[in-house]
Coordinates of C-alpha atoms in Angstrom, one line a residue:
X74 CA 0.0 0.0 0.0
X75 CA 1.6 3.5 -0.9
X76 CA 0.8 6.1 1.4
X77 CA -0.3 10.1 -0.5
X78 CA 2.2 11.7 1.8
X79 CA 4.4 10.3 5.0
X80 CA 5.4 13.3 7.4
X81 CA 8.5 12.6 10.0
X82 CA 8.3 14.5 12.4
X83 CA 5.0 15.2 14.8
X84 CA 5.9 18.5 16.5
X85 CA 4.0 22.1 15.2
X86 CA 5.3 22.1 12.0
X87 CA 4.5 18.6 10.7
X88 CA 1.3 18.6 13.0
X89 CA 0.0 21.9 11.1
X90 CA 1.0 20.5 7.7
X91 CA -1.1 17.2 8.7
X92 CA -4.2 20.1 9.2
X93 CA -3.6 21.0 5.9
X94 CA -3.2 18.4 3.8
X95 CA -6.5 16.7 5.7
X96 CA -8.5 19.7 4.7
X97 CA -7.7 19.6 1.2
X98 CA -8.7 15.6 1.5
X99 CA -5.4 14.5 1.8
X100 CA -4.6 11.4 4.0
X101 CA -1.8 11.4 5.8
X102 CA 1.0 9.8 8.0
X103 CA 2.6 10.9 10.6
X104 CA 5.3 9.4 12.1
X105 CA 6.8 10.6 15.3
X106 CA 10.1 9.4 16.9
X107 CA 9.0 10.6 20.7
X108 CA 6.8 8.1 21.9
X109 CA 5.2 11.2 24.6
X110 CA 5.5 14.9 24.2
X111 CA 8.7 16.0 26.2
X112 CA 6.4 19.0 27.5
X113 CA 9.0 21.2 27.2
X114 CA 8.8 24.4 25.5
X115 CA 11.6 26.0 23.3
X116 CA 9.4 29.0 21.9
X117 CA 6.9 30.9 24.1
X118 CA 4.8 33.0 22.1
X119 CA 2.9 33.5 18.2
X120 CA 3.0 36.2 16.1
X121 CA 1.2 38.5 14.1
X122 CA 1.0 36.3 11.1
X123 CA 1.0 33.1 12.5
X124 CA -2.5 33.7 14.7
X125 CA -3.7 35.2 11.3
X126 CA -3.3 32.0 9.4
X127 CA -4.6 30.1 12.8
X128 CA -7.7 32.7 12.3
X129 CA -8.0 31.6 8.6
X130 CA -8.5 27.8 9.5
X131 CA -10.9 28.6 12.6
X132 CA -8.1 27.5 15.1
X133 CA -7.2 31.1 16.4
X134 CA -9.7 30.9 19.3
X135 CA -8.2 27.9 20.7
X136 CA -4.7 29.1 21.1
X137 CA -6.3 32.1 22.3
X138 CA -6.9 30.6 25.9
X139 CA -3.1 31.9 25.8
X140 CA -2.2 35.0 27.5
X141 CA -2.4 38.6 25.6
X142 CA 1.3 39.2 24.6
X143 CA 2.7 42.8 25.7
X144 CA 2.2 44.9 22.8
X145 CA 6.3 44.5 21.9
X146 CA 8.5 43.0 19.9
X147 CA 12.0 42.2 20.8
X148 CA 14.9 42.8 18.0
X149 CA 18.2 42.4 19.2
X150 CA 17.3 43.8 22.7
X151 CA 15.7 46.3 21.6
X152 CA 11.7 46.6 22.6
X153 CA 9.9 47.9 20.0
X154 CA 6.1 49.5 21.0
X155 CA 3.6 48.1 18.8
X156 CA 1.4 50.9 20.0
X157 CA 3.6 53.6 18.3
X158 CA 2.7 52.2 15.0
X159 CA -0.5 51.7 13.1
X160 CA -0.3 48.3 13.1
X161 CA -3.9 46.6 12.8
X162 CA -2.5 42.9 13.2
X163 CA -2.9 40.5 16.4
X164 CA -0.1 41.3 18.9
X165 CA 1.0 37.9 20.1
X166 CA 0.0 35.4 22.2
X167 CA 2.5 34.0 25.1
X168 CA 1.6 30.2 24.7
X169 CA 4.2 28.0 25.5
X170 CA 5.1 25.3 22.2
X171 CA 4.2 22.6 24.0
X172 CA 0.9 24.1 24.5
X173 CA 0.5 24.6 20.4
X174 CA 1.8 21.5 19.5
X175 CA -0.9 19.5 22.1
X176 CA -3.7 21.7 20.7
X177 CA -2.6 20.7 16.9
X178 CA -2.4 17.2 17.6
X179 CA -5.9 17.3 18.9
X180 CA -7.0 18.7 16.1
X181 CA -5.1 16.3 13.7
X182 CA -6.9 13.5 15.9
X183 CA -10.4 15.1 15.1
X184 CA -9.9 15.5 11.3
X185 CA -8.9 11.5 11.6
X186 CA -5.0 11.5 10.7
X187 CA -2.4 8.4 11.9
X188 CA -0.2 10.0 14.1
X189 CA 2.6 6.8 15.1
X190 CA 4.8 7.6 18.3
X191 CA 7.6 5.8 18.8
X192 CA 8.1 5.1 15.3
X193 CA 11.8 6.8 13.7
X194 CA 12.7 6.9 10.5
X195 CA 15.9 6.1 9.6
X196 CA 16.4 5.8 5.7
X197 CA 14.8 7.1 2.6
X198 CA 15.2 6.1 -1.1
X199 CA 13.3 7.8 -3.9
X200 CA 13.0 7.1 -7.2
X201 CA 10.5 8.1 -10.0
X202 CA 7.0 6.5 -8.7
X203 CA 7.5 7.7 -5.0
X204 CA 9.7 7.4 -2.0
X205 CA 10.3 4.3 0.8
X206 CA 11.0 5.0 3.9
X207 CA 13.1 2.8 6.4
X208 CA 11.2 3.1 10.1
X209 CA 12.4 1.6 13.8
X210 CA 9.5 1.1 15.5
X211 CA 8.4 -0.5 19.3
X212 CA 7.9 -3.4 17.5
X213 CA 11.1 -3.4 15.0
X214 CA 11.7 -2.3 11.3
X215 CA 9.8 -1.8 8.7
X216 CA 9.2 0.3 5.2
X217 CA 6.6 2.3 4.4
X218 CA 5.5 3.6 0.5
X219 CA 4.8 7.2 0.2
X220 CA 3.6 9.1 -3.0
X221 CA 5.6 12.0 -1.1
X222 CA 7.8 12.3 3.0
X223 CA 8.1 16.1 4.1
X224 CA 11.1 16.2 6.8
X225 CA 9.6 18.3 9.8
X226 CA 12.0 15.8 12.0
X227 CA 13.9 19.2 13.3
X228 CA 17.3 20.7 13.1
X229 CA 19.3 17.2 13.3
X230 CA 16.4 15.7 10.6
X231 CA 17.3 12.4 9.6
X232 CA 15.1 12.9 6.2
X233 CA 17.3 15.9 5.2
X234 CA 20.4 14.1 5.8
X235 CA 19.4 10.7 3.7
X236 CA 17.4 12.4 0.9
X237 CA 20.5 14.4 -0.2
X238 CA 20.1 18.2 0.6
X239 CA 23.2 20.5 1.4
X240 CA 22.9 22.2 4.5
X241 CA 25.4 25.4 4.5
X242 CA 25.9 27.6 7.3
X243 CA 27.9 29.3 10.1
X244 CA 29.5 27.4 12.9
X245 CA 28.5 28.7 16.5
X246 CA 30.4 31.5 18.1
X247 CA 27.7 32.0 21.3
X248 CA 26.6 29.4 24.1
X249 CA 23.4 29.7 25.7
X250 CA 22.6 28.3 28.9
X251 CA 18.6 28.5 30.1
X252 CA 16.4 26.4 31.7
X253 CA 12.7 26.6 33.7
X254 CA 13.3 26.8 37.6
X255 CA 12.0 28.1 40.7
X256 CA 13.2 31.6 42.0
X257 CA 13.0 32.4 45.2
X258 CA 11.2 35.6 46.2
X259 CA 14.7 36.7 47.7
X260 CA 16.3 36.1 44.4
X261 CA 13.7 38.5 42.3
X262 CA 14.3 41.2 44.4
X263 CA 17.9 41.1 44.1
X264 CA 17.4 41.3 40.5
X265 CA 15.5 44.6 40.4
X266 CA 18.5 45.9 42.9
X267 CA 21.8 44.1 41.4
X268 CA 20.7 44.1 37.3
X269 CA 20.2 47.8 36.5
X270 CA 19.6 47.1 32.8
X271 CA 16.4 45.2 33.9
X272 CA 15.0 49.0 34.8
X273 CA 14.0 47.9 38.5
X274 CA 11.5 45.1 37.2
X275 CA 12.0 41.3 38.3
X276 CA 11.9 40.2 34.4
X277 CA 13.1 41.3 31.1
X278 CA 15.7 40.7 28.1
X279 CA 18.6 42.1 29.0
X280 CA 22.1 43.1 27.6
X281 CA 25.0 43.3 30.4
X282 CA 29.0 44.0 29.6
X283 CA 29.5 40.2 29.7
X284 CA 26.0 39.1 27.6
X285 CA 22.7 38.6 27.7
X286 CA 20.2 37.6 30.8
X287 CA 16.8 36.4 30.3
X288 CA 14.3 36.1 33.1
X289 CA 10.4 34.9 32.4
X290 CA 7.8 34.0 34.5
X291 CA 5.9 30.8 32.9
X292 CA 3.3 30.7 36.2
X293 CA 2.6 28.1 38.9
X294 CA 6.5 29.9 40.6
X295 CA 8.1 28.7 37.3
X296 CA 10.9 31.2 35.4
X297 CA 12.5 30.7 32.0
X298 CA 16.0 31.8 33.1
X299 CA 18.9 32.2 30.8
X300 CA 22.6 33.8 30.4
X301 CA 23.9 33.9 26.8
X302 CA 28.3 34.1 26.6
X303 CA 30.1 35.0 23.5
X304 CA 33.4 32.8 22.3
X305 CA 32.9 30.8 25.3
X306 CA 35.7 27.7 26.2
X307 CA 35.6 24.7 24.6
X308 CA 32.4 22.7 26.0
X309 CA 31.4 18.5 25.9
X310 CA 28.6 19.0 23.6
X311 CA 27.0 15.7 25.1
X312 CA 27.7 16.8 28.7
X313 CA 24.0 17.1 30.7
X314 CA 23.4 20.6 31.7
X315 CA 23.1 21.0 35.4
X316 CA 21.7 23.7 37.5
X317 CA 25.3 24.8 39.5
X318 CA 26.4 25.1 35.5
X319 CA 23.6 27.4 34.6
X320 CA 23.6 28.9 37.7
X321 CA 27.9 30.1 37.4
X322 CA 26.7 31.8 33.7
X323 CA 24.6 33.5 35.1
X324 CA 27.1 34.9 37.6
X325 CA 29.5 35.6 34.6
X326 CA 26.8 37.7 32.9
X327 CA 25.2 39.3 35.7
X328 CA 27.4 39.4 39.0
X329 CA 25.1 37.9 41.4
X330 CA 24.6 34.3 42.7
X331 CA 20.8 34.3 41.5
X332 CA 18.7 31.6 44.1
X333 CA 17.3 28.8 41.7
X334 CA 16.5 25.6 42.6
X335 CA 14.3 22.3 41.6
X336 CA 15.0 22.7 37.9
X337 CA 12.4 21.4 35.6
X338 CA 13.9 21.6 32.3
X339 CA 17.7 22.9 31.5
X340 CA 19.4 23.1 28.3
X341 CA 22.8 24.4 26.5
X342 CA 21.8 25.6 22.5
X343 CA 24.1 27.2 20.4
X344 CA 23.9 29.8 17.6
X345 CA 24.5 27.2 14.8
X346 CA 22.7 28.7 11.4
X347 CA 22.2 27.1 8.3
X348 CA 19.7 26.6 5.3
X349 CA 19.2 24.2 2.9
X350 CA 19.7 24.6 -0.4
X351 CA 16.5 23.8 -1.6
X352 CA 13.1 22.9 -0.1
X353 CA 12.5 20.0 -2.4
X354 CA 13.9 17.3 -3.7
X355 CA 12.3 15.3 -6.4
X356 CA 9.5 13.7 -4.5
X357 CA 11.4 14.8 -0.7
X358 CA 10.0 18.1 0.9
X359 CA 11.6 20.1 4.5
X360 CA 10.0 22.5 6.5
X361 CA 10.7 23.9 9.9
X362 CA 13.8 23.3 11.5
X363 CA 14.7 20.3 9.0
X364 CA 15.0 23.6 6.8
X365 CA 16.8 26.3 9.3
X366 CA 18.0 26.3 12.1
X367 CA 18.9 29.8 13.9
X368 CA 19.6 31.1 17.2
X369 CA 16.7 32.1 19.1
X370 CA 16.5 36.0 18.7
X371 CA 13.4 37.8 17.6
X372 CA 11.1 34.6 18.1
X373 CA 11.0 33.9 14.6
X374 CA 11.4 29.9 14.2
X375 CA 8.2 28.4 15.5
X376 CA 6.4 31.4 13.4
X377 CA 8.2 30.0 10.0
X378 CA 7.3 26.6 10.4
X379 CA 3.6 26.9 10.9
X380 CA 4.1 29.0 7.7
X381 CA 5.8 26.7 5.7
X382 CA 3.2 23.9 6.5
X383 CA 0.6 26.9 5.4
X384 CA 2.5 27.3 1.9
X385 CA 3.1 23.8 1.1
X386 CA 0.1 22.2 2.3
X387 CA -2.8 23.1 -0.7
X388 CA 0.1 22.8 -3.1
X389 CA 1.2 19.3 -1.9
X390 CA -2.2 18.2 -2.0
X391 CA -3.3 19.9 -5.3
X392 CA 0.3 17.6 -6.9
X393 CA -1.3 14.6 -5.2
X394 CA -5.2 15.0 -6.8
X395 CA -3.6 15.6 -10.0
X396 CA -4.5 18.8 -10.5
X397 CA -1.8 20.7 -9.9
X398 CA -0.6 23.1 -12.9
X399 CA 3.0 22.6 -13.9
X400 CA 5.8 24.1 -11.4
X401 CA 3.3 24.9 -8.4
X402 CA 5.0 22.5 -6.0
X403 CA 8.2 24.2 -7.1
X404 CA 6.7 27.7 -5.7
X405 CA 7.3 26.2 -2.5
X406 CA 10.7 27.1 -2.7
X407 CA 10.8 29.6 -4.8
X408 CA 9.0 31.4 -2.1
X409 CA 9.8 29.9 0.9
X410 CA 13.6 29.7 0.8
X411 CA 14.1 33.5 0.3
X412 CA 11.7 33.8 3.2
X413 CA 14.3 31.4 4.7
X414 CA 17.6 33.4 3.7
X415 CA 15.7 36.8 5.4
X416 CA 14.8 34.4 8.7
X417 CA 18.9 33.9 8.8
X418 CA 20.0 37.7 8.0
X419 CA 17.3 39.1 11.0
X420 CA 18.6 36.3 13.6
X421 CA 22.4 37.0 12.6
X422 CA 21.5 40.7 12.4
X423 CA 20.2 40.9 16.1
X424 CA 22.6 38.4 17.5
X425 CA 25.8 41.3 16.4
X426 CA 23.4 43.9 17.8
X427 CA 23.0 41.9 21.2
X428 CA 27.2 40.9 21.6
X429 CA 28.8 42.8 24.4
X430 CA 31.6 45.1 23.9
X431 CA 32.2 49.0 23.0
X432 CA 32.3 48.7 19.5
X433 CA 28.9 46.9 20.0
X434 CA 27.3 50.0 22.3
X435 CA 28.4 52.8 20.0
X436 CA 26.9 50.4 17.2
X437 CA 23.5 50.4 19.3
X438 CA 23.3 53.8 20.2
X439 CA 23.0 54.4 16.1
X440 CA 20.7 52.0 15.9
X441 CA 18.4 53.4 18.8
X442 CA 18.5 56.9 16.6
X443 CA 17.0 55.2 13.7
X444 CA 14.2 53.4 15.7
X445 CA 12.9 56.6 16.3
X446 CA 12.2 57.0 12.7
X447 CA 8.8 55.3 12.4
X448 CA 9.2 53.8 8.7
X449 CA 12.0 52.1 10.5
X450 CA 10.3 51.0 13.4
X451 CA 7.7 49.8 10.7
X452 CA 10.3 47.7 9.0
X453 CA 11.6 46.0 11.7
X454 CA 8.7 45.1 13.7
X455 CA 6.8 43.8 10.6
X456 CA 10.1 41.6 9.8
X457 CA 10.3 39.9 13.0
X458 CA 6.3 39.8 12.8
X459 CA 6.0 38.0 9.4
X460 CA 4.1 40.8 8.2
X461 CA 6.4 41.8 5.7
X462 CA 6.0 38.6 3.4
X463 CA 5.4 39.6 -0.1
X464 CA 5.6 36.9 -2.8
X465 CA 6.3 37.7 -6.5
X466 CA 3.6 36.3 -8.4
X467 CA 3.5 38.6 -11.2
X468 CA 6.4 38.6 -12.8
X469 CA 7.4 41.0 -15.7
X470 CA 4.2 42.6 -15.4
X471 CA 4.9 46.5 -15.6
X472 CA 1.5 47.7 -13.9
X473 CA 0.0 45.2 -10.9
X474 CA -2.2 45.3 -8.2
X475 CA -0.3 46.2 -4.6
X476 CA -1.9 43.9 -3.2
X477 CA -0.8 41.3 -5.0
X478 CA 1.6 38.7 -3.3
X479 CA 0.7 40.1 -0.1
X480 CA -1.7 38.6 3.0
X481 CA -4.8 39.3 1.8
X482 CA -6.8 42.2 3.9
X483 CA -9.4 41.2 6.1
X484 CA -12.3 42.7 5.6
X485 CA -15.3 42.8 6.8
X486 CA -17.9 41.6 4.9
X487 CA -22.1 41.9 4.2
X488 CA -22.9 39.3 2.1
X489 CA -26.5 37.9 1.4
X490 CA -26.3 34.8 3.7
X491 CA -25.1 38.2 6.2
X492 CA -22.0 39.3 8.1
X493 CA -19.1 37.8 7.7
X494 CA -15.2 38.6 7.1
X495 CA -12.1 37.2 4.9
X496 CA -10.8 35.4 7.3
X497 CA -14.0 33.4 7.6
X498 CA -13.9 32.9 4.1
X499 CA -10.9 30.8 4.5
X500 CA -11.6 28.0 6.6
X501 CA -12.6 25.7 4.5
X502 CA -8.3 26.1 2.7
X503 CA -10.1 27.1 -1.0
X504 CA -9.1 29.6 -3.0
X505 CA -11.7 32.6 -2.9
X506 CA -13.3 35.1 -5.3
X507 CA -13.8 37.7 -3.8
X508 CA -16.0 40.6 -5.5
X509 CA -16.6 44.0 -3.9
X510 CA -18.8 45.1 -6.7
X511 CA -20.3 42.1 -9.1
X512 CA -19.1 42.2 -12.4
X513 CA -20.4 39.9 -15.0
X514 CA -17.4 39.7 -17.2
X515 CA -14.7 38.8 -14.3
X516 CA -17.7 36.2 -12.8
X517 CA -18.1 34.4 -15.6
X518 CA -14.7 33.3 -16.2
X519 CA -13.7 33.0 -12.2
X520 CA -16.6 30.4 -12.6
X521 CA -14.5 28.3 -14.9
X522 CA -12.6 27.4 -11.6
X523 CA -15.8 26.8 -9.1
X524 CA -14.3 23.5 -8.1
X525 CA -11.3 24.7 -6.6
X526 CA -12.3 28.4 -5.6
X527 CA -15.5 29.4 -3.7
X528 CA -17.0 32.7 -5.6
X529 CA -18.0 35.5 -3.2
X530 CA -19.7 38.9 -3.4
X531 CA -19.7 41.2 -0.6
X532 CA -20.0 44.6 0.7
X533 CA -17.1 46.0 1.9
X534 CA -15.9 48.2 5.0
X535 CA -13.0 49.4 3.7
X536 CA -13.6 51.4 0.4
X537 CA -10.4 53.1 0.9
X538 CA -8.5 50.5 0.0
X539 CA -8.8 51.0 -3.7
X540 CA -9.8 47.3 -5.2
X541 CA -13.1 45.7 -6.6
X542 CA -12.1 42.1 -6.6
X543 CA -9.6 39.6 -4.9
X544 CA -8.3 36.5 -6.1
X545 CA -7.0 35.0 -2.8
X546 CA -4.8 31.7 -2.3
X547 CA -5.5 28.7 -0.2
X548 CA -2.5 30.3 1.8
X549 CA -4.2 33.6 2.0
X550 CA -2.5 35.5 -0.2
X551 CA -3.6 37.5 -2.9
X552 CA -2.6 36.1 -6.3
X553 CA -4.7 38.6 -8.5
X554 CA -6.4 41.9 -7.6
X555 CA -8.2 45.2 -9.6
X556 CA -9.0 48.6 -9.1
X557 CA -12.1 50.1 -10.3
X558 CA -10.0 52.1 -12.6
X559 CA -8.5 48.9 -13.8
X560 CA -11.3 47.2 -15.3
X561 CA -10.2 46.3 -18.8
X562 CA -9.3 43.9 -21.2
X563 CA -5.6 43.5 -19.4
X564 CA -7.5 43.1 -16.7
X565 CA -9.3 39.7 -18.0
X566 CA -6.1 38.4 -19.1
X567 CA -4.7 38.7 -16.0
X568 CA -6.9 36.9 -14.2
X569 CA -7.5 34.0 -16.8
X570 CA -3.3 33.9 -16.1
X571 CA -3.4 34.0 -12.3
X572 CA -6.5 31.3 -12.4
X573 CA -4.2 29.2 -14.4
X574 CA -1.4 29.7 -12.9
X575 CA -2.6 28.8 -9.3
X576 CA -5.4 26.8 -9.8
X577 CA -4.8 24.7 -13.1
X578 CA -6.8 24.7 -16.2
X579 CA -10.1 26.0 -16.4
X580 CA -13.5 23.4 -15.5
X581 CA -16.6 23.2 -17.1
X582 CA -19.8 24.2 -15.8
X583 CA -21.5 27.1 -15.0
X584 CA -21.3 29.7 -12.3
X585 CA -21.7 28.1 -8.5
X586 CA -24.7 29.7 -5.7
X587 CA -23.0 33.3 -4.3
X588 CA -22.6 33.5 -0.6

């Protein structure tokens, strides 16, 4: 029996691609080397863009159980006020990983896809029908058929290594040492006294001469503590991290014997960043950390592999139903691997910015000058957010929509069946039609495509964004968009092209019921 797609790898990022290949009708494998969730969590928040494709699939209001983020973001040690900006996206939650990757899996357990713990693979072979894959399971070895694997098996990913990708990058140069203990009270208030940078609070991100010094509270008496050290001495990679090791760092970077005890979770990362050199091979996808791996800063790596699983997943499945026009798999890394390279730059970027020393300080307080510049504010904070992603789907094309390769807007909506908005409009992971003002002309051929798009006509609150109709991706972004003043024979072209391009040839059969 051959399988339509075999994920390794059950943590967020294979667990959301799971979501999305079952929605499109896709079944799916997952195979998982854990046999339990460790619990632990490595990232503690989501992002702008991330709880925007959450809202898209209907999921968004149960992460939101979560606590409100701050309205900040963090680049380099820098806090940046959201509320300075007009910025009408979602400002975080603070949701441990753990916590995302239980509330997936429950999800992929309610839309009825395999999820095997315990099983690892440990080989893959590919040639032109498919791809096997070797897996050690509680009960021994054995292989598996797959149409297609995607590697979400992490920064160590066993499918990367066997399937043949490169994986270039830079060697480490910082050591981090964190973990999740108890503080005693006595301990928090030596902090606002003996930490200055920390501004006389008992938490933060901080830079000190000798690094950085992290403080959290995760509730129930629980702190993520860390101390970050530049070109530190030579350590045993394999050595277990212990608390009196943690606890000398953070003497080294802060000059005080901080009281920690009854450690729950410790752990030693290093700034190791590399990317692949391609996203697929042949019939062998990556996403997540199979893909890139970074160091920490900015909060950036559980955000882009949620939205790699949101690129790949309707393109994956539209390959496996046949329908697929030619080179739309290979879109997933022609857009996702620049998204990749600008994931590396920002992380590298804010890890210089965060290094102790003098040359360091005079290079921060030039930096602090241009933050209060708002267009730079903007840029950064919509980097680190995701916001910022703009595809190129209209190449060579001298006059385009500005919408067009960007997240779609979402608008609110008055429709006959009544209110509604865009982001409703996406949960059933269609493509949408979306028409301000009904045009005959531009309905009639959208309705060439009424098995893979829903067609929509609604009233819209936001005139003032100049467009009358939206062609928007499974993905949620916009692949083809007009202005009123647009409306011409170009225009019709256009979207026959961006139909095409995205959604294969045109159907037969007339136009579908208007919601």
């Amino acid at each position: 029996m051959t399988n339509d797609v075999v994920i390794a790898g059950g943590g967020p990022t294979g667990l959301m691609l799971a979501c999305e290949l079952r929605l499109s009708g896709i079944q799916t494998l997952v195979l998982e080397q854990l046999s339990k969730p460790t619990g632990f969590s490595k990232a503690l928040g989501l992002q702008s863009r991330t709880m925007e494709m959450l809202d898209h699939r209907g999921l968004l209001e149960r992460f939101s159980a979560g606590t409100v983020a701050p309205p900040f973001v963090n680049f380099g040690m820098f806090p940046l006020d959201l509320r300075t900006l007009d910025f009408p996206h979602p400002h975080g939650l603070f949701i441990g990983q753990a916590r995302v990757e239980e509330l997936l899996e429950d999800h992929v357990n309610e839309v009825g896809t395999e999820i095997r713990r315990g099983h690892e693979v440990t080989d893959v072979s590919q040639d032109i029908d498919g791809v096997t894959v070797e897996v050690r399971g509680p009960s021994g070895g054995y292989e598996i058929r797959a149409s297609y694997l995607i590697g979400c098996d992490g920064g160590h990913s066993i499918v990367r290594k066997r399937a043949g990708f490169s994986f270039p990058g830079m060697e480490p140069s910082l050591v981090g040492r964190m973990g999740d203990i108890r503080v005693a009270p006595a301990g928090l208030e030596l902090l606002k006294r003996a930490v200055p940078q920390l501004g006389g609070k008992d938490f933060g991100i901080v830079r000190t001469e000798t690094g950085n010094f992290a403080i959290v509270p995760l509730g129930a008496g629980i702190h993520r503590v860390a101390a970050v050290e530049w070109d530190p001495a030579p350590i045993e990679r394999d050595a277990p991290m212990s608390l009196d090791e943690l606890r000398a760092a953070i003497r080294r970077v802060t000059g005080i014997d901080l009281p920690m005890s009854d450690p729950v979770w410790l752990s030693r990362p290093r700034d190791r960043s590399r990317l692949v050199d391609r996203y697929r091979n042949g019939r062998v996808l990556l996403a997540g950390d199979a893909a890139h791996i970074h160091w920490a800063y900015g909060g950036m790596g559980l955000q882009t592999g949620l939205q790699d699983a949101g690129n790949l997943g309707w393109k994956l499945a539209a390959e496996v139903q046949g329908w697929a026009p030619k080179g739309l798999l290979d879109t997933y890394h022609s857009e996702r691997h620049p998204v990749g390279q600008r994931l590396l730059m920002s992380t590298r970027a804010q890890e210089a910015l965060a290094r102790p020393g003098d040359h360091v300080t005079a290079l921060r307080d030039l930096f602090t000058e241009l933050l209060e510049q708002e267009n730079t504010r903007r840029h950064i904070v919509e980097m680190v957010t995701g916001v910022e992603i703009h595809y190129d789907m209209s190449p060579g094309q001298e006059t385009r929509h500005p919408l067009i390769g960007r997240w779609a807007p979402d608008l609110q909506l008055i429709t006959k069946n009544g209110r509604t908005r865009v982001a409703e409009l996406m949960h059933r992971g269609r493509g949408v039609f979306l028409e301000l003002t009904p045009l005959d002309n531009l309905h009639s051929i959208a309705a060439g495509w009424k098995e893979r798009i829903d067609l929509v006509i609604g009233q819209s609150d936001r005139p003032s964004l100049d467009v009358e109709t939206l062609l928007i991706r499974p993905d949620g972004y916009v692949a083809w968009a007009t202005s009123p003043t647009d409306l011409d024979e170009d225009s019709r072209i256009s979207l026959r092209s961006a139909l095409t391009t995205w959604f294969g040839e045109s159907l037969s059969g007339g136009p579908q019921s208007i919601k």
